[in-house]
Coordinates of C-alpha atoms in Angstrom, one line a residue:
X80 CA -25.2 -31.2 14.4
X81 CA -24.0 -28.7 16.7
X82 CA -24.8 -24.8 15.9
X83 CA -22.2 -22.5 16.5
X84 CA -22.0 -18.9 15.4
X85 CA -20.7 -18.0 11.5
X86 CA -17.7 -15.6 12.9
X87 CA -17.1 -14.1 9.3
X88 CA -20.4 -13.0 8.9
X89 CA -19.9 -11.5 12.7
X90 CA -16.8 -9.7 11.5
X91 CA -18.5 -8.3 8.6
X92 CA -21.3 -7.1 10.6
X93 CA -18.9 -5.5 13.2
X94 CA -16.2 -3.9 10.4
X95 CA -19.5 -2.2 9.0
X96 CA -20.8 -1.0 12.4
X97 CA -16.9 0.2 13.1
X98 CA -17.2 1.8 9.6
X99 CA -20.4 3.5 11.0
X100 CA -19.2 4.5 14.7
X101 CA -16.7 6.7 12.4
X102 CA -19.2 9.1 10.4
X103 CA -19.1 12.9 12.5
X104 CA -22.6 12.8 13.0
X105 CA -22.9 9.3 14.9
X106 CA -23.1 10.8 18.0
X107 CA -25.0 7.9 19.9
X108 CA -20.8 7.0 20.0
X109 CA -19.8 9.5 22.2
X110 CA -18.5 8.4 25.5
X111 CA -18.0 5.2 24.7
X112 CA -14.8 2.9 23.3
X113 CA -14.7 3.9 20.3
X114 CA -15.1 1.3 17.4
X115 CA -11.7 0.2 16.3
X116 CA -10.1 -2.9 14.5
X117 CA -8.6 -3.9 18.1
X118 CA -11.9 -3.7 19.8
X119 CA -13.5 -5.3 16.9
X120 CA -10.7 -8.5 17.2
X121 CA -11.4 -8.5 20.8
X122 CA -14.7 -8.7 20.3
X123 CA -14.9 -11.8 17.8
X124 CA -12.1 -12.9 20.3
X125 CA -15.2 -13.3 22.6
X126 CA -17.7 -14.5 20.1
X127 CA -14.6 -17.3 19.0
X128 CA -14.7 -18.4 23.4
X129 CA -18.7 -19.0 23.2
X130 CA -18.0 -21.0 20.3
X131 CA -15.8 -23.4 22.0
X132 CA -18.2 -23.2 24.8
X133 CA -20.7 -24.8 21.9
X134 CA -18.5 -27.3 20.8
X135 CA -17.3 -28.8 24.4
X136 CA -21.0 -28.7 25.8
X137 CA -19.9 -26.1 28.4
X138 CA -23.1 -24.9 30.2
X139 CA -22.3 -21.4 30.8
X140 CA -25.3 -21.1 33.2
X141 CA -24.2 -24.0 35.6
X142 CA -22.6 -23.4 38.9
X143 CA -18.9 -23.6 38.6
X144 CA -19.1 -22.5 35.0
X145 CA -18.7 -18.8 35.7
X146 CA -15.0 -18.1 35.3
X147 CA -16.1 -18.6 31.8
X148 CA -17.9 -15.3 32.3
X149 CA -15.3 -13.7 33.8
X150 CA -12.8 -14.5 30.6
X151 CA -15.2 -13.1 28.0
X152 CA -14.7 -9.7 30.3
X153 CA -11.1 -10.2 29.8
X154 CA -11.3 -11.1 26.3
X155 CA -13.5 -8.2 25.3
X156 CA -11.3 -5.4 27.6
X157 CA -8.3 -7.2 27.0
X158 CA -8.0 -9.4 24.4
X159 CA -5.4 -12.6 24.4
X160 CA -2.0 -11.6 24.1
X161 CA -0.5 -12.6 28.0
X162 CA 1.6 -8.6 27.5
X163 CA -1.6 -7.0 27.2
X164 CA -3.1 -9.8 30.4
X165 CA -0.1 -8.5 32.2
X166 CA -0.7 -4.7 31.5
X167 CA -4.3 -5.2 32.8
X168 CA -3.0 -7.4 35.3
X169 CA -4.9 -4.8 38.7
X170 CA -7.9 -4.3 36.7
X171 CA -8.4 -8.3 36.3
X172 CA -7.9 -8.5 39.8
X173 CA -10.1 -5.9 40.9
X174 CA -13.2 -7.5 38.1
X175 CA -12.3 -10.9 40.1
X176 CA -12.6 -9.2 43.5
X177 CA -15.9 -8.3 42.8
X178 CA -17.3 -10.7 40.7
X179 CA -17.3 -13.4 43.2
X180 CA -17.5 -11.4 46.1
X181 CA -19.9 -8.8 46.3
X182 CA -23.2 -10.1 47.4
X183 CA -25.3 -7.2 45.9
X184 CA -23.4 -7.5 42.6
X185 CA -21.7 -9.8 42.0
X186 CA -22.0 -13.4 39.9
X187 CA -24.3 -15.2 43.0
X188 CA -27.3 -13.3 42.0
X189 CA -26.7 -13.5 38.3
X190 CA -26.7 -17.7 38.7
X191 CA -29.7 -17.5 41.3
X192 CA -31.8 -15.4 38.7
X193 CA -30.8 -18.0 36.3
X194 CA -31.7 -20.9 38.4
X195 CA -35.6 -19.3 38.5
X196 CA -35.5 -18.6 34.9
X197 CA -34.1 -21.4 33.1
X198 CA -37.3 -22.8 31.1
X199 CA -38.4 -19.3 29.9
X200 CA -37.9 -18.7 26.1
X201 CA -34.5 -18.2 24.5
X202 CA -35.0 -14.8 23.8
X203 CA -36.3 -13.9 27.0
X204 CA -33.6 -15.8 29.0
X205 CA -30.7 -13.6 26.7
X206 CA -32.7 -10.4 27.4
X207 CA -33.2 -10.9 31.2
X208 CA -29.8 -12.3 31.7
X209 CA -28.3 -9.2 29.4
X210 CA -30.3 -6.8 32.1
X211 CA -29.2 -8.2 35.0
X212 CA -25.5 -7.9 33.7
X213 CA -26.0 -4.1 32.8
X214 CA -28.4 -3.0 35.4
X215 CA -27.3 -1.4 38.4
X216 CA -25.0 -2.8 40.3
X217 CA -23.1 -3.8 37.1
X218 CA -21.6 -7.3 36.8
X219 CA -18.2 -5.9 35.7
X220 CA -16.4 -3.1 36.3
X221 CA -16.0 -2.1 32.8
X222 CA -17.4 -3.8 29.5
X223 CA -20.7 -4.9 30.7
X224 CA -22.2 -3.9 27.3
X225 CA -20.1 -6.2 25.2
X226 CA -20.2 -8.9 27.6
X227 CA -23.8 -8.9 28.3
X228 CA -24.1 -9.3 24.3
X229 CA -21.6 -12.6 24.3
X230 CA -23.5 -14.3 27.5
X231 CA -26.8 -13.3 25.6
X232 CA -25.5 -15.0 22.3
X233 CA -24.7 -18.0 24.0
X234 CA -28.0 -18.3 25.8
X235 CA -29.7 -17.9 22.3
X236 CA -27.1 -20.3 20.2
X237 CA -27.3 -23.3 22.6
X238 CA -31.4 -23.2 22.0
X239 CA -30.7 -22.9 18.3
X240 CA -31.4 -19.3 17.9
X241 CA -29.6 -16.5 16.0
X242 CA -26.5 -14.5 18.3
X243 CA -26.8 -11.0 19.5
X244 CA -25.0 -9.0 16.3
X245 CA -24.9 -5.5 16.5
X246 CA -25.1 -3.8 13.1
X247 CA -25.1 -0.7 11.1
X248 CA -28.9 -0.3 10.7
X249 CA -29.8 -0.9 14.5
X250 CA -27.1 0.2 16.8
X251 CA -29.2 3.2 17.7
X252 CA -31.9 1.3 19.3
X253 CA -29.5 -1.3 20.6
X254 CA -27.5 2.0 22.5
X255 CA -30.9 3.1 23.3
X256 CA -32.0 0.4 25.4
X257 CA -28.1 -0.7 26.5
X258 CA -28.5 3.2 27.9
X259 CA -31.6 2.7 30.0
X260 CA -30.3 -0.8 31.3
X261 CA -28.0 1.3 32.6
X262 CA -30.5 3.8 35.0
X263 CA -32.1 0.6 36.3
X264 CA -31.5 -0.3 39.9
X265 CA -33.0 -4.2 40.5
X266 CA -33.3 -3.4 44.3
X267 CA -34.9 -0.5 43.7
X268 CA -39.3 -1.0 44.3
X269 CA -39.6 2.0 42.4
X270 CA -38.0 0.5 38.9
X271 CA -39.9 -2.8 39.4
X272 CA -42.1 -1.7 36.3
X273 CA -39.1 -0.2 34.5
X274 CA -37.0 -3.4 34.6
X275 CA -39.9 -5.8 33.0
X276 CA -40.7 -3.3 30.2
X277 CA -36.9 -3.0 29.2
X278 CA -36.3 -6.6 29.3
X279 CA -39.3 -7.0 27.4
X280 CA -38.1 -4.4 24.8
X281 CA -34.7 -6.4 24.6
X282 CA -36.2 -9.6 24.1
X283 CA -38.2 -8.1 21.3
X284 CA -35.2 -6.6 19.8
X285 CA -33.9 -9.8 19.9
X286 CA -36.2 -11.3 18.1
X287 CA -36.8 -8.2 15.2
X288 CA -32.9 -8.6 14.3
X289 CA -32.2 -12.2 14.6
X290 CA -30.8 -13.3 11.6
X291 CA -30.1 -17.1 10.5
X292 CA -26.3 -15.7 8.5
X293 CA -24.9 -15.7 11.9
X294 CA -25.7 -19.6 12.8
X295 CA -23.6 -22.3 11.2
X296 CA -23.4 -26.0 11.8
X297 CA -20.3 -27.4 14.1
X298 CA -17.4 -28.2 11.3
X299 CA -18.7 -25.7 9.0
X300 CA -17.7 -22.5 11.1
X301 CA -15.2 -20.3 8.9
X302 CA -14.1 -18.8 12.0

């Protein structure tokens, strides 16, 4: 049977991170959205899309597949309501703008890179694909992060590995490294060594904190 992602043990994981984002001294929060129930429904909002991906046999990674990409941004900055569509109605513009037309930045590289890399490991496909969404030039222009992690799921998922779950006990090194993606430029000779040894750190943090509670069988998903 198909596996699909368990989306009540991913709201669990997420109302306990939100619970965690909250304390005064969790200062690896600052400057970012801060964890709320709406961002946390947005978010499984997401997770929910790359389980339907799963269950149609959508290939995320094939050409012609990307405006699938391009919703999870949506989903994750503005969730599903068409009021709140219509609110962000410029920003979702300007994110399509870019996404299929900037040649530095946009989605062409992204699909190239995958082209290259498509019989490496799971875990190392999610971690260089997360990279090259959050490195500089970003994918987006806003919730790279949280898309990066739903694109990264799926690449795990469909080769029957555990999704990317942030939680409680290892946001701090998932910031960490989300930070450093970040200062990366991929055009850049200079960072050549930087972006191997941070994709190598994500792809073992991927596989230090996957966990088999997140993975269900297709018909068995309580989400």
């Amino acid at each position: 049977m198909r596996l699909v992602m368990n989306l009540q043990e991913v709201e669990v994981a997420l109302a306990h991170l939100m619970t965690a984002s909250a304390k005064p001294d969790m200062h690896v929060f600052d400057d970012k959205e801060p964890l709320s129930d709406d961002v946390v429904r947005r978010m499984i909002s997401g997770y929910a899309h790359v389980n339907d991906l799963l269950r149609t046999g959508v290939n995320l990674f094939d050409y012609g597949c990307s405006s699938h990409w391009l919703e999870l941004n949506h989903l994750v900055l503005c969730g599903t309501t068409p009021g709140r569509r219509e609110q962000f109605r410029d920003h979702i513009e300007q994110t399509e703008r870019r996404f299929y037309d900037d040649s530095i930045g946009g989605i062409g590289e992204r699909i190239e890179w995958l082209r290259r890399h498509r019989s490496s490991a799971p875990e190392a496909l999610a971690a260089g694909i997360f990279l090259h969404i959050t490195s500089a030039p970003q994918l987006f222009i806003e919730g790279n992060r949280r898309t990066a992690t739903l694109i990264a799921s799926y690449a795990l998922v469909s080769h029957a590995r555990p999704p990317l779950v942030v939680t409680d006990s290892d946001y701090q090194a998932f910031f960490s490294l989300t930070d450093d993606c970040k200062h990366i430029h991929r055009d850049r000779w200079d960072h050549f060594l930087s972006y191997y040894a941070v994709s190598y750190r994500i792809e073992r943090f991927l596989r230090k904190t996957a966990d088999g509670r997140y993975l269900t069988t297709d018909g068995g998903d309580p989400g």
